[in-house]
mmCIF file of C-alpha atoms in Angstrom:
data_model
loop_
_atom_site.group_PDB
_atom_site.id
_atom_site.type_symbol
_atom_site.label_atom_id
_atom_site.label_comp_id
_atom_site.label_asym_id
_atom_site.label_seq_id
_atom_site.Cartn_x
_atom_site.Cartn_y
_atom_site.Cartn_z
ATOM 1 C CA MET A 279 20.720 -11.403 -0.193
ATOM 2 C CA ASP A 280 19.713 -14.800 -1.549
ATOM 3 C CA ILE A 281 16.423 -15.886 -3.088
ATOM 4 C CA ARG A 282 15.169 -17.573 0.112
ATOM 5 C CA GLN A 283 15.458 -14.347 2.074
ATOM 6 C CA LEU A 284 13.634 -12.458 -0.684
ATOM 7 C CA ILE A 285 10.823 -15.042 -0.607
ATOM 8 C CA LEU A 286 10.591 -14.646 3.168
ATOM 9 C CA ILE A 287 10.338 -10.871 2.724
ATOM 10 C CA ILE A 288 7.580 -11.343 0.134
ATOM 11 C CA ILE A 289 5.566 -13.647 2.404
ATOM 12 C CA GLY A 290 6.238 -11.559 5.486
ATOM 13 C CA SER A 291 5.399 -8.202 3.927
ATOM 14 C CA SER A 292 2.322 -9.310 1.995
ATOM 15 C CA LEU A 293 0.647 -11.703 4.424
ATOM 16 C CA VAL A 294 2.189 -11.842 7.894
ATOM 17 C CA SER A 295 2.837 -8.122 8.404
ATOM 18 C CA ASN A 296 0.096 -6.904 6.089
ATOM 19 C CA VAL A 297 0.373 -3.147 5.853
ATOM 20 C CA VAL A 298 -3.356 -2.584 6.396
ATOM 21 C CA LEU A 299 -4.405 -5.420 8.679
ATOM 22 C CA SER A 300 -1.300 -5.648 10.855
ATOM 23 C CA GLN A 301 0.398 -2.256 10.708
ATOM 24 C CA PHE A 302 -2.842 -0.255 10.186
ATOM 25 C CA LEU A 303 -1.308 1.953 7.499
ATOM 26 C CA GLY A 304 -3.313 3.036 4.477
ATOM 27 C CA LEU A 305 -6.728 2.708 6.095
ATOM 28 C CA CYS A 306 -8.293 5.672 4.290
ATOM 29 C CA PRO A 307 -8.203 4.175 0.774
ATOM 30 C CA PHE A 308 -8.709 0.693 2.233
ATOM 31 C CA LEU A 309 -12.053 1.666 3.721
ATOM 32 C CA GLY A 310 -13.040 4.261 1.129
ATOM 33 C CA VAL A 311 -12.391 2.419 -2.141
ATOM 34 C CA SER A 312 -13.437 -1.076 -1.126
ATOM 35 C CA LYS A 313 -17.101 -0.885 -2.163
ATOM 36 C CA LYS A 314 -16.661 -2.629 -5.530
ATOM 37 C CA VAL A 315 -14.119 -5.282 -6.490
ATOM 38 C CA GLU A 316 -13.266 -3.602 -9.806
ATOM 39 C CA THR A 317 -12.498 -0.281 -8.137
ATOM 40 C CA ALA A 318 -10.590 -1.989 -5.346
ATOM 41 C CA ALA A 319 -8.511 -3.913 -7.879
ATOM 42 C CA GLY A 320 -7.752 -0.665 -9.715
ATOM 43 C CA MET A 321 -6.684 1.018 -6.484
ATOM 44 C CA GLY A 322 -4.617 -2.050 -5.589
ATOM 45 C CA GLY A 323 -2.875 -1.899 -8.951
ATOM 46 C CA ALA A 324 -2.192 1.826 -8.588
ATOM 47 C CA VAL A 325 -0.805 1.291 -5.070
ATOM 48 C CA ILE A 326 1.389 -1.597 -6.276
ATOM 49 C CA PHE A 327 2.799 0.619 -9.006
ATOM 50 C CA VAL A 328 3.344 3.646 -6.748
ATOM 51 C CA ILE A 329 4.848 1.775 -3.782
ATOM 52 C CA THR A 330 7.147 -0.344 -5.957
ATOM 53 C CA LEU A 331 8.354 2.657 -7.936
ATOM 54 C CA ALA A 332 8.610 4.800 -4.783
ATOM 55 C CA SER A 333 10.715 2.088 -3.116
ATOM 56 C CA ALA A 334 13.097 2.090 -6.064
ATOM 57 C CA VAL A 335 13.383 5.862 -6.379
ATOM 58 C CA THR A 336 13.641 6.553 -2.641
ATOM 59 C CA GLY A 337 16.222 3.766 -2.302
ATOM 60 C CA VAL A 338 18.375 5.308 -5.010
ATOM 61 C CA ILE A 339 17.989 8.814 -3.573
ATOM 62 C CA TYR A 340 18.771 7.643 -0.045
ATOM 63 C CA ASN A 341 21.795 5.529 -0.998
ATOM 64 C CA PHE A 342 23.333 7.844 -3.599
ATOM 65 C CA ILE A 343 22.385 11.342 -2.437
ATOM 66 C CA LEU A 344 21.208 11.564 1.165
ATOM 67 C CA GLU A 345 23.675 9.157 2.736
ATOM 68 C CA PRO A 346 26.889 10.229 0.922
ATOM 69 C CA PHE A 347 26.185 13.918 1.630
ATOM 70 C CA HIS A 348 25.213 13.161 5.259
ATOM 71 C CA ILE A 349 21.766 14.728 4.910
ATOM 72 C CA THR A 350 19.698 11.707 5.909
ATOM 73 C CA TYR A 351 17.715 13.938 8.254
ATOM 74 C CA LEU A 352 15.900 15.175 5.114
ATOM 75 C CA GLN A 353 14.673 11.693 4.191
ATOM 76 C CA THR A 354 11.041 12.196 5.209
ATOM 77 C CA ILE A 355 10.657 15.453 3.292
ATOM 78 C CA VAL A 356 12.419 14.077 0.212
ATOM 79 C CA PHE A 357 10.383 10.849 0.304
ATOM 80 C CA ILE A 358 7.112 12.793 0.529
ATOM 81 C CA LEU A 359 8.077 14.902 -2.500
ATOM 82 C CA VAL A 360 9.044 11.811 -4.514
ATOM 83 C CA ILE A 361 5.778 10.057 -3.609
ATOM 84 C CA ALA A 362 3.706 13.126 -4.521
ATOM 85 C CA ALA A 363 5.409 13.339 -7.923
ATOM 86 C CA LEU A 364 4.866 9.625 -8.596
ATOM 87 C CA VAL A 365 1.187 9.843 -7.694
ATOM 88 C CA GLN A 366 0.765 12.793 -10.046
ATOM 89 C CA PHE A 367 2.345 10.682 -12.792
ATOM 90 C CA VAL A 368 -0.065 7.796 -12.092
ATOM 91 C CA GLU A 369 -3.020 10.186 -11.998
ATOM 92 C CA MET A 370 -2.111 11.696 -15.378
ATOM 93 C CA PHE A 371 -1.587 8.230 -16.866
ATOM 94 C CA LEU A 372 -4.963 6.937 -15.631
ATOM 95 C CA LYS A 373 -6.772 10.099 -16.720
ATOM 96 C CA LYS A 374 -5.399 9.758 -20.243
ATOM 97 C CA PHE A 375 -5.485 5.986 -20.788
ATOM 98 C CA MET A 376 -8.027 4.594 -18.272
ATOM 99 C CA ALA A 377 -10.657 7.307 -17.846
ATOM 100 C CA GLY A 378 -13.251 4.916 -16.393
ATOM 101 C CA LEU A 379 -10.942 3.759 -13.629
ATOM 102 C CA TYR A 380 -9.833 7.346 -13.052
ATOM 103 C CA GLN A 381 -13.471 8.387 -12.532
ATOM 104 C CA ALA A 382 -14.202 5.373 -10.315
ATOM 105 C CA LEU A 383 -11.242 6.070 -8.033
ATOM 106 C CA GLY A 384 -12.275 9.705 -7.774
ATOM 107 C CA VAL A 385 -10.810 11.569 -4.822
ATOM 108 C CA TYR A 386 -9.067 8.456 -3.518
ATOM 109 C CA LEU A 387 -6.405 8.481 -6.223
ATOM 110 C CA PRO A 388 -4.807 11.736 -5.006
ATOM 111 C CA LEU A 389 -5.075 10.274 -1.508
ATOM 112 C CA ILE A 390 -2.306 7.833 -2.434
ATOM 113 C CA THR A 391 -0.053 10.875 -2.013
ATOM 114 C CA THR A 392 -1.005 11.041 1.646
ATOM 115 C CA ASN A 393 -1.328 7.269 2.020
ATOM 116 C CA CYS A 394 0.910 6.610 4.962
ATOM 117 C CA ALA A 395 1.574 3.078 3.671
ATOM 118 C CA VAL A 396 3.633 4.471 0.784
ATOM 119 C CA LEU A 397 5.770 6.615 3.063
ATOM 120 C CA GLY A 398 5.860 3.841 5.679
ATOM 121 C CA VAL A 399 7.386 1.385 3.211
ATOM 122 C CA ALA A 400 10.056 3.875 2.134
ATOM 123 C CA LEU A 401 10.956 4.618 5.745
ATOM 124 C CA ASN A 402 10.931 0.918 6.700
ATOM 125 C CA ASN A 403 13.310 0.144 3.834
ATOM 126 C CA VAL A 404 15.744 2.630 5.375
ATOM 127 C CA LYS A 405 15.056 1.427 8.920
ATOM 128 C CA TYR A 406 15.770 -2.218 8.044
ATOM 129 C CA ASP A 407 18.841 -1.153 6.016
ATOM 130 C CA TYR A 408 17.602 -2.849 2.840
ATOM 131 C CA ASP A 409 19.629 -2.443 -0.308
ATOM 132 C CA ILE A 410 17.803 -1.109 -3.372
ATOM 133 C CA LEU A 411 16.712 -4.511 -4.750
ATOM 134 C CA THR A 412 15.515 -5.754 -1.372
ATOM 135 C CA GLY A 413 13.672 -2.468 -0.829
ATOM 136 C CA ILE A 414 11.919 -2.846 -4.191
ATOM 137 C CA VAL A 415 10.931 -6.432 -3.338
ATOM 138 C CA ASN A 416 9.676 -5.302 0.079
ATOM 139 C CA GLY A 417 7.729 -2.433 -1.513
ATOM 140 C CA PHE A 418 6.142 -4.705 -4.108
ATOM 141 C CA ALA A 419 5.227 -7.331 -1.502
ATOM 142 C CA THR A 420 3.773 -4.740 0.872
ATOM 143 C CA ALA A 421 1.683 -3.240 -1.931
ATOM 144 C CA LEU A 422 0.597 -6.725 -3.008
ATOM 145 C CA GLY A 423 -0.583 -7.330 0.557
ATOM 146 C CA PHE A 424 -2.549 -4.069 0.394
ATOM 147 C CA ALA A 425 -4.128 -5.141 -2.899
ATOM 148 C CA ILE A 426 -5.035 -8.579 -1.523
ATOM 149 C CA ALA A 427 -6.646 -7.047 1.559
ATOM 150 C CA ILE A 428 -8.617 -4.364 -0.301
ATOM 151 C CA ILE A 429 -9.906 -6.833 -2.916
ATOM 152 C CA ILE A 430 -10.997 -9.325 -0.236
ATOM 153 C CA LEU A 431 -12.762 -6.554 1.704
ATOM 154 C CA ALA A 432 -14.463 -5.323 -1.482
ATOM 155 C CA GLY A 433 -15.705 -8.831 -2.247
ATOM 156 C CA ILE A 434 -17.087 -9.184 1.267
ATOM 157 C CA ARG A 435 -18.713 -5.739 1.101
ATOM 158 C CA GLU A 436 -20.442 -6.651 -2.170
ATOM 159 C CA LYS A 437 -21.888 -9.757 -0.487
ATOM 160 C CA ILE A 438 -22.884 -7.825 2.646
ATOM 161 C CA GLU A 439 -24.977 -5.374 0.592
ATOM 162 C CA ASP A 440 -27.572 -8.084 -0.074
ATOM 163 C CA ASN A 441 -27.870 -9.152 3.564
ATOM 164 C CA ASP A 442 -30.215 -7.942 6.257
ATOM 165 C CA ILE A 443 -27.966 -6.077 8.691
ATOM 166 C CA PRO A 444 -29.281 -4.523 11.923
ATOM 167 C CA LEU A 445 -29.625 -0.760 11.605
ATOM 168 C CA PRO A 446 -26.863 0.158 14.129
ATOM 169 C CA PHE A 447 -24.346 -1.904 12.115
ATOM 170 C CA LYS A 448 -25.241 -0.631 8.630
ATOM 171 C CA GLY A 449 -22.573 1.235 6.739
ATOM 172 C CA MET A 450 -19.143 1.783 8.200
ATOM 173 C CA PRO A 451 -19.663 -0.149 11.490
ATOM 174 C CA ILE A 452 -20.083 -3.476 9.686
ATOM 175 C CA VAL A 453 -17.124 -2.621 7.425
ATOM 176 C CA LEU A 454 -14.926 -1.996 10.469
ATOM 177 C CA ILE A 455 -16.075 -5.240 12.076
ATOM 178 C CA THR A 456 -15.314 -7.067 8.837
ATOM 179 C CA ALA A 457 -11.861 -5.473 8.631
ATOM 180 C CA GLY A 458 -11.219 -6.497 12.236
ATOM 181 C CA LEU A 459 -12.194 -10.085 11.494
ATOM 182 C CA MET A 460 -9.927 -10.027 8.436
ATOM 183 C CA ALA A 461 -7.057 -8.816 10.633
ATOM 184 C CA ILE A 462 -7.652 -11.721 13.010
ATOM 185 C CA ALA A 463 -7.722 -14.126 10.059
ATOM 186 C CA PHE A 464 -4.450 -12.726 8.704
ATOM 187 C CA CYS A 465 -2.838 -13.404 12.092
ATOM 188 C CA GLY A 466 -3.046 -17.058 11.075
ATOM 189 C CA PHE A 467 -0.336 -16.381 8.479
ATOM 190 C CA SER A 468 2.176 -15.688 11.235
ATOM 191 C CA GLY A 469 2.885 -19.417 11.416
ATOM 192 C CA LEU A 470 4.303 -19.329 7.881
ATOM 193 C CA LEU A 471 7.563 -17.726 8.985
#
């Protein structure tokens, strides 16, 4: 695969087919952790790390273990176990070295384990028959798209707090409307490819 195709995958996975705003994967942390930009950026960084590393590890496991032994039917179970182990690693790292961010992320950090975006990327890498490098690039770009979306939503939510919003729209309704408008805006990126 040449550099132009990798660039197209980066643009496509991060902007055009944004995992949250186009594929609607990973909505739980997207909506739950997007109250403050700092927390959203921390979650975005953790998701970038986990998805990129999960893409690499699941690619190696799929190509060198599952496929040669003809046990590809186990891919979902194996991928879930790999993702859970990686999230535990990230959680231990943040708890030891970034206690403030660990506290701010709270319950949403373990939710990366069940974040369907992480598993979705691993399964899409297999579905599109990406080699290991292309799968890593796709995983990084998808996670970057998640980080971009969650940081933008957090910035908008911080601005919305100071506005006078009608009572029926306060809280999650206005967040969902905002996310919907962001999804419409991200449709404009489809002309890039």
